[in-house]
XYZ file of C-alpha atoms in Angstrom:
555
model
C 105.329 -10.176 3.002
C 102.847 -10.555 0.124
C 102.275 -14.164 0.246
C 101.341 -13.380 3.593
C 99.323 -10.407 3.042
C 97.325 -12.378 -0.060
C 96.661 -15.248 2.211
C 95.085 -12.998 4.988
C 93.178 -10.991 2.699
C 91.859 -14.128 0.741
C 91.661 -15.437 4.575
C 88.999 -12.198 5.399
C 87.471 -12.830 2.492
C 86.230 -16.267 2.656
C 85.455 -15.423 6.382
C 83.174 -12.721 4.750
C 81.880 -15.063 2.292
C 81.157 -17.761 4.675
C 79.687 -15.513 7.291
C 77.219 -13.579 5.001
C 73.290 -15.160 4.943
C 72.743 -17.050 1.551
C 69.846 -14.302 0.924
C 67.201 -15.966 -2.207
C 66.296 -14.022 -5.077
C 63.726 -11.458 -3.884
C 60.514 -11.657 -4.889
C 59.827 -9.537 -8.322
C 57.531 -9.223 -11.129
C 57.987 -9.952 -14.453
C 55.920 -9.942 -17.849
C 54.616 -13.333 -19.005
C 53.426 -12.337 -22.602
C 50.820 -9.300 -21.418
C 50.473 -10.300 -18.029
C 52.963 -9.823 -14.903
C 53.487 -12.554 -12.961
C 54.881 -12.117 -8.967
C 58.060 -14.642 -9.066
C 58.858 -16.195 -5.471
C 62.016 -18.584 -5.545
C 62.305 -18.162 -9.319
C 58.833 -19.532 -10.071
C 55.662 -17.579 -10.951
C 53.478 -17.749 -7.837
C 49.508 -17.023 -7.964
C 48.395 -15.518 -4.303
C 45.414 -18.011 -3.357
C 44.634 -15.266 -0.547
C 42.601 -13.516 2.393
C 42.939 -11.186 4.375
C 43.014 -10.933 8.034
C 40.676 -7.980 10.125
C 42.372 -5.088 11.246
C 43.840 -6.041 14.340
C 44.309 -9.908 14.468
C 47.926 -9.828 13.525
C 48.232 -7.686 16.321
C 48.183 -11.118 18.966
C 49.793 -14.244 18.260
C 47.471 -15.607 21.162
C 44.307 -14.883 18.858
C 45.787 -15.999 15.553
C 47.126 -19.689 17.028
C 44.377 -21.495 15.784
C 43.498 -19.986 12.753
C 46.702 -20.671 11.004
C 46.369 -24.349 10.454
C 42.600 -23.595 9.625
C 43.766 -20.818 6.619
C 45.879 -23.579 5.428
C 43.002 -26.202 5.387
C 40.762 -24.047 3.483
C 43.189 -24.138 0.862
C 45.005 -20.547 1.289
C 48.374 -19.821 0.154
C 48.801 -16.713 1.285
C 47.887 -14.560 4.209
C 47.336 -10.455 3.991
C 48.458 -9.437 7.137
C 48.581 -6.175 8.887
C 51.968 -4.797 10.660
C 51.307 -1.298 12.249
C 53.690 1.264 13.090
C 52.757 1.805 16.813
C 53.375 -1.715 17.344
C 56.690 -1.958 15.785
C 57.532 1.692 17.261
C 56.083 2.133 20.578
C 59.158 4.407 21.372
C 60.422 6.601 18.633
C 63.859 4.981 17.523
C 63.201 1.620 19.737
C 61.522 -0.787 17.562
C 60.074 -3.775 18.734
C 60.214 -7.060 16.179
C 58.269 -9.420 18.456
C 55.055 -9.624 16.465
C 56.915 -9.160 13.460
C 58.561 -12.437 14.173
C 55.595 -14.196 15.626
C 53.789 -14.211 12.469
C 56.690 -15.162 10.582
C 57.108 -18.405 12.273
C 53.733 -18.745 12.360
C 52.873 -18.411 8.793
C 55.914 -20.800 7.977
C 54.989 -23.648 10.303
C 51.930 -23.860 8.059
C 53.115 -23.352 4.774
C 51.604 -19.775 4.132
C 53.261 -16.609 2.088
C 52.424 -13.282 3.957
C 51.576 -9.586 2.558
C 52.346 -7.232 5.356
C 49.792 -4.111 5.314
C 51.642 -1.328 6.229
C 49.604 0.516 8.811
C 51.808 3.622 8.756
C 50.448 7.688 8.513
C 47.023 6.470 7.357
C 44.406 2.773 7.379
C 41.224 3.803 6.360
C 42.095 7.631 5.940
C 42.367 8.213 9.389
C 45.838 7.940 11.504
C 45.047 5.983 14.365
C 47.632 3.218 13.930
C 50.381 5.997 14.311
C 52.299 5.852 17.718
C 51.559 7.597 20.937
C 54.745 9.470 20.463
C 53.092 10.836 17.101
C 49.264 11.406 18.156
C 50.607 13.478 21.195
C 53.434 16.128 19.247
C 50.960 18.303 16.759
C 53.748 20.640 16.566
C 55.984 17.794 14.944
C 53.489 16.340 13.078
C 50.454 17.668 11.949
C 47.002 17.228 11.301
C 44.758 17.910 8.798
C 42.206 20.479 8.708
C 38.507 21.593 7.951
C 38.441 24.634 6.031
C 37.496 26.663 9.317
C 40.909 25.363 10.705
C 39.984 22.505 12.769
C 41.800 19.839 12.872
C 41.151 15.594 12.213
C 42.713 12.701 13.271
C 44.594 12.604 9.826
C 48.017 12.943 9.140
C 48.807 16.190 6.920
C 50.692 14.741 3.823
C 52.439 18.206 4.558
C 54.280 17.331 7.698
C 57.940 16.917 6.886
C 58.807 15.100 10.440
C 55.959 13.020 9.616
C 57.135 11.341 6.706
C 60.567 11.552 7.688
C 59.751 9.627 10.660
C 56.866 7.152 8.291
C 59.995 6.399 6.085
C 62.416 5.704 8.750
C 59.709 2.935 10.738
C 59.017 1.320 7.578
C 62.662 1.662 6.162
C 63.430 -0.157 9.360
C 60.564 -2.589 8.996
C 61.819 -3.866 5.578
C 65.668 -4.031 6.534
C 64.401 -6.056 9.526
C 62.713 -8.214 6.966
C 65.358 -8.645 5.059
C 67.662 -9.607 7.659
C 65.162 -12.233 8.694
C 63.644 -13.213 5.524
C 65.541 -12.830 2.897
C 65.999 -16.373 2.639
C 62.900 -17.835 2.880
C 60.956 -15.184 1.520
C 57.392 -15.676 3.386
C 57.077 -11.889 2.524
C 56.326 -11.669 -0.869
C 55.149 -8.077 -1.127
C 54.087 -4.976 0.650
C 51.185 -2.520 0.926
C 52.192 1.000 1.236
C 49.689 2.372 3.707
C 45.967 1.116 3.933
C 43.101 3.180 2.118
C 44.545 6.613 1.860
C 42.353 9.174 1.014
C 40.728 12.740 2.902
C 37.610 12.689 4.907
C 35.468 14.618 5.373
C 36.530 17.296 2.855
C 38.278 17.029 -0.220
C 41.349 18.113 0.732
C 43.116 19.287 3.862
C 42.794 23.360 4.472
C 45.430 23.431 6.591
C 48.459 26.752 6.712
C 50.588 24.556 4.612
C 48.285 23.062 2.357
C 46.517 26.000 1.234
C 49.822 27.780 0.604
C 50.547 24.848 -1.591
C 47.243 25.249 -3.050
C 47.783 28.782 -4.366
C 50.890 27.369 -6.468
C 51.055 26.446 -9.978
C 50.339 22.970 -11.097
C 53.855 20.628 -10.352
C 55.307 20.616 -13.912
C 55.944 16.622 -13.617
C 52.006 16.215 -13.428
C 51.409 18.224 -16.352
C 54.217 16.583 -18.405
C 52.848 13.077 -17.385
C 49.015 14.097 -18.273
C 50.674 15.700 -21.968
C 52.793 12.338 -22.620
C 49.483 10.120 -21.856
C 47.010 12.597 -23.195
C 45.392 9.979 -25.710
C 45.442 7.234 -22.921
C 44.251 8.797 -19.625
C 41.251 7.735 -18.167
C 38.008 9.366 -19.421
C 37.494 11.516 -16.386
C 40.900 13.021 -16.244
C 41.359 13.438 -19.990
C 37.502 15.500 -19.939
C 38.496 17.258 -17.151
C 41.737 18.886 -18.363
C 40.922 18.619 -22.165
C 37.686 20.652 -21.470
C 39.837 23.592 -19.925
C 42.374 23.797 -22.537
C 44.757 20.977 -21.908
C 47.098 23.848 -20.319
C 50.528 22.623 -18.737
C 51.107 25.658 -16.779
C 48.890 27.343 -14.257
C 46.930 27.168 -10.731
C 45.269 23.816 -9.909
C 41.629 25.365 -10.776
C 42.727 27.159 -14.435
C 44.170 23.572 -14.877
C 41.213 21.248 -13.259
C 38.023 23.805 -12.044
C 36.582 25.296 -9.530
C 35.347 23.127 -6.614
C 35.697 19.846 -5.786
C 37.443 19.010 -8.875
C 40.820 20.355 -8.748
C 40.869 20.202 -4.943
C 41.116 16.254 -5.199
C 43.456 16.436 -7.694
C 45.557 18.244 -5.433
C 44.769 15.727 -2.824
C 45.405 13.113 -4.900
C 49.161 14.287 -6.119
C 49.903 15.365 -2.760
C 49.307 11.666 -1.293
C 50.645 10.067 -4.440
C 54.298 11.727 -3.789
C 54.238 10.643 -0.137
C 53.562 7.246 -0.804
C 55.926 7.794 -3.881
C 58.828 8.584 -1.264
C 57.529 5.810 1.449
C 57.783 3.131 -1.154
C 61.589 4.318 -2.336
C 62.863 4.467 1.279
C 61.365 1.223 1.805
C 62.861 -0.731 -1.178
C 66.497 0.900 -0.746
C 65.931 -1.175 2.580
C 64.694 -4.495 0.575
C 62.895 -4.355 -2.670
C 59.756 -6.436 -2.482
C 57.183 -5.337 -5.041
C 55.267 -2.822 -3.754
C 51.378 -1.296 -4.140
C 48.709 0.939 -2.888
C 45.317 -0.167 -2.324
C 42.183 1.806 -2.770
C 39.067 2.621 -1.182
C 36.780 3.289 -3.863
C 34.462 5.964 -4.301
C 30.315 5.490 -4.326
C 28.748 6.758 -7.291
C 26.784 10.558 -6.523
C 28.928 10.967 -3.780
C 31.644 13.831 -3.482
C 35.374 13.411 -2.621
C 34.847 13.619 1.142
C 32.161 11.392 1.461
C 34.453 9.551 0.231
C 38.224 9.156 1.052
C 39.200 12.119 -1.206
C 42.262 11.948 -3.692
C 43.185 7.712 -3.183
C 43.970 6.383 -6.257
C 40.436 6.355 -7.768
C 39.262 5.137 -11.209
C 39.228 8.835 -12.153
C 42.697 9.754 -10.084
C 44.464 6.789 -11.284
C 47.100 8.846 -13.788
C 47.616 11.293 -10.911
C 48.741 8.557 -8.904
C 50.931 7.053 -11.867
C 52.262 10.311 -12.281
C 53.351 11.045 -8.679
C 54.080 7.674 -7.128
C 56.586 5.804 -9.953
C 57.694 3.672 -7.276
C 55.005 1.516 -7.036
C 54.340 -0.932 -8.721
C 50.898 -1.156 -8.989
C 47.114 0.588 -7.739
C 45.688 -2.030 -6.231
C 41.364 -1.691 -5.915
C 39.618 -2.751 -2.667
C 36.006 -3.929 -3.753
C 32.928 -3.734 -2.014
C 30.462 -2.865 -4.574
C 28.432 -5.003 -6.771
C 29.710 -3.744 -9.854
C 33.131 -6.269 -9.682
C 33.617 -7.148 -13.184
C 33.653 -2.833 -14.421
C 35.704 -2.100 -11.446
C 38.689 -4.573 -12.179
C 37.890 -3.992 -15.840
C 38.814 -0.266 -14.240
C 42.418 -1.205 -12.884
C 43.597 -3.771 -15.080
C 45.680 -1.620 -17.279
C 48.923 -2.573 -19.525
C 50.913 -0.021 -16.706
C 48.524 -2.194 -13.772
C 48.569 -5.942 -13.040
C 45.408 -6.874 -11.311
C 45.736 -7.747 -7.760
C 42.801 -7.862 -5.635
C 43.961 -7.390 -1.677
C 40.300 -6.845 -0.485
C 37.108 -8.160 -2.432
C 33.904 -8.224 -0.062
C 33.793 -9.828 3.410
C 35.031 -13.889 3.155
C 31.420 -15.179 3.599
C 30.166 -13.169 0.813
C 28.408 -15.706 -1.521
C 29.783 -14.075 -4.614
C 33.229 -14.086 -3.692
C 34.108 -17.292 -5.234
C 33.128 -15.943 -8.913
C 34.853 -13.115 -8.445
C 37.707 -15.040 -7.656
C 37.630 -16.998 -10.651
C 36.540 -13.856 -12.974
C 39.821 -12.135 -11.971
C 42.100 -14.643 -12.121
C 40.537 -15.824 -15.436
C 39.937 -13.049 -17.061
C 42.701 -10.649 -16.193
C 45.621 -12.728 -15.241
C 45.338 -11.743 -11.787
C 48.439 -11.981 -9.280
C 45.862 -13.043 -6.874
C 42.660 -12.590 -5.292
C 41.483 -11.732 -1.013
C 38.752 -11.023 0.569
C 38.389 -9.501 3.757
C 38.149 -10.765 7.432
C 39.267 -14.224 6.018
C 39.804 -15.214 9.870
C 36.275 -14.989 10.307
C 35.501 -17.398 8.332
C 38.098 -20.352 8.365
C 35.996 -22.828 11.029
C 33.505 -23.244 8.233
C 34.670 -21.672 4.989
C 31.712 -23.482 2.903
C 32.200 -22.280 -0.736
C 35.119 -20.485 -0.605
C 37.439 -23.163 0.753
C 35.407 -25.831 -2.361
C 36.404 -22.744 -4.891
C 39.514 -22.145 -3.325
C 40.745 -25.666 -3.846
C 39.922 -25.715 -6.921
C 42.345 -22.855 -7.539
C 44.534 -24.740 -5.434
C 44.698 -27.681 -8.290
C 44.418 -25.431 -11.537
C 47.475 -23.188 -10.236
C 49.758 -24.687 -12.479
C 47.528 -24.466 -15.044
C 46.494 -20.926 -14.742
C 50.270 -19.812 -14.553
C 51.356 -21.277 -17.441
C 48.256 -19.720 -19.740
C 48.551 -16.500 -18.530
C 49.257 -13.940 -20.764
C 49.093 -16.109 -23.582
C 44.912 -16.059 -24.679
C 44.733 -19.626 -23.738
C 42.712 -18.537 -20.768
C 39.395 -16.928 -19.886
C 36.886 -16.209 -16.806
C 33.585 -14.810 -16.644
C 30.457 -14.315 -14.502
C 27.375 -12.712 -14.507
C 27.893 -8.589 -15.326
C 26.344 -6.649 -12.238
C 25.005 -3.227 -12.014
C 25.864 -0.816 -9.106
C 22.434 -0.904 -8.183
C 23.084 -4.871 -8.113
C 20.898 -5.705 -11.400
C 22.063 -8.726 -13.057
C 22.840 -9.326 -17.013
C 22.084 -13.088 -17.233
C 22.749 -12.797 -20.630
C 25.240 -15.237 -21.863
C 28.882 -14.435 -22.956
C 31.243 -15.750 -25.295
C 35.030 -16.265 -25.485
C 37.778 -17.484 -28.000
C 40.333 -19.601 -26.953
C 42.620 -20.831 -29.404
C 40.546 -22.633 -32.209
C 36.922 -22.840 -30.712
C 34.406 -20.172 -29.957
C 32.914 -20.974 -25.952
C 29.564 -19.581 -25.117
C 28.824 -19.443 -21.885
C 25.164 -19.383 -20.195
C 24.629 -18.897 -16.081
C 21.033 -21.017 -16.371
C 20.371 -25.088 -17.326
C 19.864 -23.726 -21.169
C 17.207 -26.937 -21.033
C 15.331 -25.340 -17.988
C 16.192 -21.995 -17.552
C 15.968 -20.564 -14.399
C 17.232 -16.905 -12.771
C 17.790 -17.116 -8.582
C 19.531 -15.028 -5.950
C 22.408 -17.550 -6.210
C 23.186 -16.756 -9.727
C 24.934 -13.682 -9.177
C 27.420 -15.947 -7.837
C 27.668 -18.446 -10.701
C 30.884 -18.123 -12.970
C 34.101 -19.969 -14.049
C 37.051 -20.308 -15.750
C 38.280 -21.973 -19.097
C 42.143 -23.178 -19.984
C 43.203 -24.195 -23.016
C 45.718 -26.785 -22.470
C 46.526 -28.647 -25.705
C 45.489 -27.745 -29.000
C 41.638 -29.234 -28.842
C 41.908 -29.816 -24.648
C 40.590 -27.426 -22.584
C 39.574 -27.639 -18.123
C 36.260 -26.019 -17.647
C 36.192 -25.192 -13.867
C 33.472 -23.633 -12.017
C 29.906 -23.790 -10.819
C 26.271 -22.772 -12.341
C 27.369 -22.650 -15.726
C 26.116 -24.236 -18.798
C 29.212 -24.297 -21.938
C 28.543 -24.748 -25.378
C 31.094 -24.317 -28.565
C 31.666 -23.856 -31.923
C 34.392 -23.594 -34.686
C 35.556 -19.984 -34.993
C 34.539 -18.141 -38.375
C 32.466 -21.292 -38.851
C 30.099 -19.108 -40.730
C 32.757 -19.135 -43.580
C 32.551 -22.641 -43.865
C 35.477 -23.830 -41.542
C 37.144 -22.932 -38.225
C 40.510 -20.827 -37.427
C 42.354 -24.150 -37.908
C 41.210 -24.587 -41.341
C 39.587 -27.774 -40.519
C 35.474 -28.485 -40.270
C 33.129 -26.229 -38.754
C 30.902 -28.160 -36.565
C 32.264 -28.890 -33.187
C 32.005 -31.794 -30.919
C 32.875 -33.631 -27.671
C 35.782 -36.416 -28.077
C 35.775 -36.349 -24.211
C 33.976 -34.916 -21.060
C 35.467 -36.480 -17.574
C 34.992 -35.186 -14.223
C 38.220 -35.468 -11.877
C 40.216 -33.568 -9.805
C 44.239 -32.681 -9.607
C 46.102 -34.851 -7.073
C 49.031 -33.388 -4.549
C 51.343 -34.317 -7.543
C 49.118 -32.388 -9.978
C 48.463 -35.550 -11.901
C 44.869 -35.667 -13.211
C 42.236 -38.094 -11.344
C 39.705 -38.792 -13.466
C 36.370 -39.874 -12.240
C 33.338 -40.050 -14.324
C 32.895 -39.981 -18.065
C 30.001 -37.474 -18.673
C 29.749 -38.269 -22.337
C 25.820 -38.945 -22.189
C 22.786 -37.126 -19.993
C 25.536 -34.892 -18.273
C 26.441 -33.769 -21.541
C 22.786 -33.445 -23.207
C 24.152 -36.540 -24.948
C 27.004 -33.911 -26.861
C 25.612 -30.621 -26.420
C 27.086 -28.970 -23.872
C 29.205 -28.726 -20.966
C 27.453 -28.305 -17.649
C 28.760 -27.687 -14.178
C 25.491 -27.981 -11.624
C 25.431 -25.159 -9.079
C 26.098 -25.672 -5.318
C 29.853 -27.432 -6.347
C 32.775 -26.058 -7.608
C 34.298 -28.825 -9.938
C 36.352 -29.167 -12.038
C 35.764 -31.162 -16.041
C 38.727 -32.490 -18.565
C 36.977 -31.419 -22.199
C 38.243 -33.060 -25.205
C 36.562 -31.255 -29.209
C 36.767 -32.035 -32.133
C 35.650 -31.023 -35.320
C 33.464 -32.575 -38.403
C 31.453 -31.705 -41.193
C-alpha cells in the first residue's frame, strides 16, 4: 500500500511537473555599478524605443504595416497602449483579443513591447475607463471644481474605483503571464498615463475635502524627515521654511494656496498608483513606473496636471508609491538635458517613455545624451507610427544605437561612458559652448561647430554624441556635428592619470560600422585632412556615424 501510494503521488507529481509552462525569468532590474540595468532572458537589455499614438494599438488592421516598418528603422521595442475599456467592455468579462493581437504581432517582427496602462486616468482625464464606469457616478466618482461640479476625472477617492482599476489590471498582468511568461515580449509596464488634476489643483469634492481637513499622513512626514538633507530643492524650501513640522494640517505643514493643495494631490495619486502597481505585480512582477506630464514654468498646478510626479513632487511620490520602481519624465520642452538631469536620481534610473514627437529634429541627440550620459534603460519618442515610412534621422541614429548596444551595456555604470549635446534654455536659447568629459585616462573636449570654421545654425541644437571607452587608450566616438579634441588628464602637472606623458595623440582614427555579428567593419582611415592631420576628431553633420579612436601619449 505505500509502494503504491509513493508511485501515484510521484506519478501526480511529474504529471504536474510536466504539465506546468516552462515560465523564463521575468524581466527585472538590477544595479550595474551605479546604474540599473532592465534584464530580459538574463541579459541586460537597452530599450531602442517609440512610442505608438494613443489609439493605434487599439486595431490590429491599422498597425499591420507598421510593424515590419518599426523593425526596419531599427526599433527594439514598441510602447504600446492597452486600455481598460477595451480589455473590459463588460465589468468581470474581459476580452484578450487585442491583447493577443499585438503580441503576435510584435513577435513576428522581433520587437519587445511596454504596455501603457490606460486605466482611471491618460492625460489626467478618464476617458479610457469603460462605459460601465463613465455611466455609475454613484460607484465611482468624479472629481470636482471647488463649486461642486464635477470633471471627467476619476476621484482618487472612489473606493469601487480602484477596487475595480486593480482588479482589470490585476487581470491584465495574470493574463500576461499566462501568455507570456515565456517569451517575455512584455518587458515592463506603465501604471496609468500622465496622472495629474486639471483644471484645479486638487479635487474639491465631499470626500476629498474631508480628507483635506486631516492631519498630514504620518508616513509622508517620516519619509520627508529621513530624506530631509536630500529632497529636492522645492520640497525641502517648502517644508523647511514652515518649521520642518511632522505633525499637523496640510497648510501648517506646506502653506496656504496652491502649495499644499498639490501636495495633497500629489500623495493622494501617489498611494493609488502605489496600490495599482502591488495588485498588479502579485499578478506578475514586471518592473513597473509612472510617467509624467511635466509642468510649464509660471504656470500653476491646474494649468498643469496638478500633483503627477513633478520635479518638485518627486519625494511625495517616492514616499507614497514604494512600489514602483521608477518616475519616469515625459519631455516636451526644450530644456532636455536639466529635465533628465531632474529624474536621474541614485533612487531613479532614467527611462525616457515619451521625448518630443518622432520627427522632431532633436530627438536623435537627446537620444544619445540620455543613454550616454545617464545610463538610460532606454529612450521613445512619441507617435513613432507616424513616422516609420520615412524615419530620416532617427532610423540613421537609431542604428547606430542598434550597433553600439553591446557596447553601451557593458560601460554603463562604470565611467567608461559619456553623452552630451548642446545645453538648451526653456525659452530654447542655446549654450554652444563646448563641454568636456573624463573617461578613463584622457580628458575629451567636445565642440558642436568645425573648431576650423565655426559656424552656429538651427540644426545645431540637434548636434550631440556619445563616447565609450573600450580598452585602456580605445575609445568609439559616435554621433553627428561634433568636433572632439583630447588631452592627458592633470597634464598641467606634467603627466596624465596613468602616470605616463602628457601630450596626447591619435595612434588610430577609422570610420566603420558594427556588422549583424557585432564584429567591427572598418572602412576608411581618417588619419590625415579628416583628422586636421592629428588634431581632432570630427563627425560632419547631416550623418550619424560611427569612428574607432586609437591615443596615445608622448612628451
Amino acid at each position: 500500500m505505500i509502494r503504491a501510494a509513493l508511485i501515484a503521488t510521484l506519478l501526480a507529481t511529474s504529471v504536474s511537473a510536466f504539465a506546468a509552462p516552462a515560465f523564463a525569468e521575468v524581466p527585472r532590474l538590477a544595479k550595474q555599478g551605479d546604474a540599473t540595468q532592465l534584464i530580459v532572458g538574463g541579459k541586460p537589455r537597452l530599450l531602442i524605443a517609440g512610442e505608438l499614438s494613443n489609439s493605434a494599438a487599439s486595431s490590429a488592421a491599422y498597425m499591420a504595416p507598421h510593424w515590419a516598418r518599426l523593425k526596419a528603422m531599427h526599433l527594439n521595442t514598441v510602447l504600446a497602449p492597452v486600455s481598460w475599456e477595451l480589455i473590459e467592455p463588460q465589468e468581470g468579462r474581459f476580452d484578450w483579443s487585442s491583447v493577443d493581437a499585438m503580441l503576435k504581432d510584435a513577435r513576428a517582427n522581433d520587437l519587445k513591447l511596454v504596455i501603457l496602462w490606460f486605466g482611471a486616468w491618460k492625460n489626467s482625464m478618464s476617458t479610457y475607463v469603460p462605459g460601465w464606469v463613465k455611466r455609475d457616478q454613484a460607484r465611482f466618482p468624479r472629481a470636482a471644481l471647488p463649486n461642486g461640479q464635477s470633471v471627467e476625472i476619476l476621484s482618487t477617492f472612489g473606493e469601487q474605483t480602484l477596487a475595480a482599476d486593480q482588479r482589470a489590471y490585476a487581470a491584465l498582468m495574470a493574463h500576461l503571464k499566462a501568455v507570456d511568461g515565456t517569451q517575455n515580449t512584455v518587458v515592463m509596464m506603465q501604471v496609468e498615463n500622465e496622472i495629474g488634476m486639471l483644471p484645479v489643483v486638487r479635487d474639491y469634492g465631499a470626500a476629498a475635502n474631508a480628507a483635506f481637513a486631516q492631519p498630514v499622513p504620518a508616513e509622508l512626514t517620516a519619509y520627508l524627515t529621513q530624506h530631509r538633507d536630500t529632497l529636492v530643492p522645492a520640497m525641502k524650501a517648502m517644508w523647511v521654511a514652515r518649521g520642518a513640522k511632522t505633525e499637523g494640517t496640510w497648510t501648517e505643514l506646506f502653506g496656504d494656496g496652491d502649495a499644499a493643495a498639490e501636495v495633497f494631490a500629489a500623495w493622494h495619486y501617489a498611494r493609488f498608483a502605489d496600490a495599482l502597481t502591488r495588485a498588479g505585480k502579485a499578478a506578475y512582477p514586471l518592473p513597473m513606473y509612472v510617467n509624467v506630464a511635466l509642468n510649464r514654468p509660471g504656470r500653476a498646478p491646474g494649468e498643469y496636471p496638478s500633483g503627477g510626479p513633478l520635479p518638485h513632487l518627486i519625494d511625495v511620490w517616492k514616499a507614497g508609491a514604494p512600489a514602483l520602481d521608477f518616475l519616469a519624465p515625459d519631455i516636451y520642452f526644450p530644456d532636455f538635458t536639466r529635465i533628465v538631469d531632474t529624474y536621474k536620481r541614485p533612487d531613479n534610473p532614467l527611462f525616457i517613455p515619451e521625448a518630443h514627437n518622432a520627427d522632431n529634429p532633436i530627438v536623435p541627440a537627446n537620444a544619445f545624451y540620455a543613454i550616454g550620459e545617464h545610463d538610460a534603460i532606454g529612450f521613445g519618442p512619441f507617435s513613432i507610427d507616424s513616422v516609420d515610412e520615412a524615419p530620416g534621422k532617427l532610423g540613421e541614429a537609431y542604428a547606430v544605437l542598434e550597433q553600439l548596444s553591446p557596447h553601451i551595456l557593458a560601460a554603463q555604470g562604470s565611467g567608461r561612458m559619456a553623452g552630451f549635446k548642446p545645453r538648451q534654455a526653456y525659452d530654447e536659447s542655446l549654450d554652444y559652448a563646448p563641454q568636456t568629459r573624463d573617461i578613463g585616462d584622457y580628458r575629451f573636449t567636445i565642440a558642436y561647430a568645425d573648431i576650423q570654421r565655426p559656424t552656429m545654425t538651427a540644426e545645431t541644437a540637434g548636434y550631440g554624441g556619445i563616447i565609450i571607452q573600450t580598452g585602456a587608450e580605445e575609445y568609439l566616438i559616435a554621433g553627428q556635428g561634433i568636433t572632439v579634441t583630447f588631452a592627458a588628464r592633470d597634464a598641467g602637472a606634467g603627466a596624465g592619470v596613468g602616470g605616463g606623458p602628457a601630450l596626447a595623440g591619435i595612434d588610430r582614427a577609422e570610420e566603420g560600422v558594427f556588422d549583424g555579428a557585432g564584429r567591427w567593419v572598418a572602412g576608411r582611415v581618417l588619419n590625415g585632412d579628416q583628422t586636421h592631420q592629428g588634431r581632432h576628431i570630427r563627425l560632419a553633420p547631416g550623418a550619424w556615424q560611427i569612428q574607432k579612436v586609437r591615443l596615445y601619449r608622448y612628451k
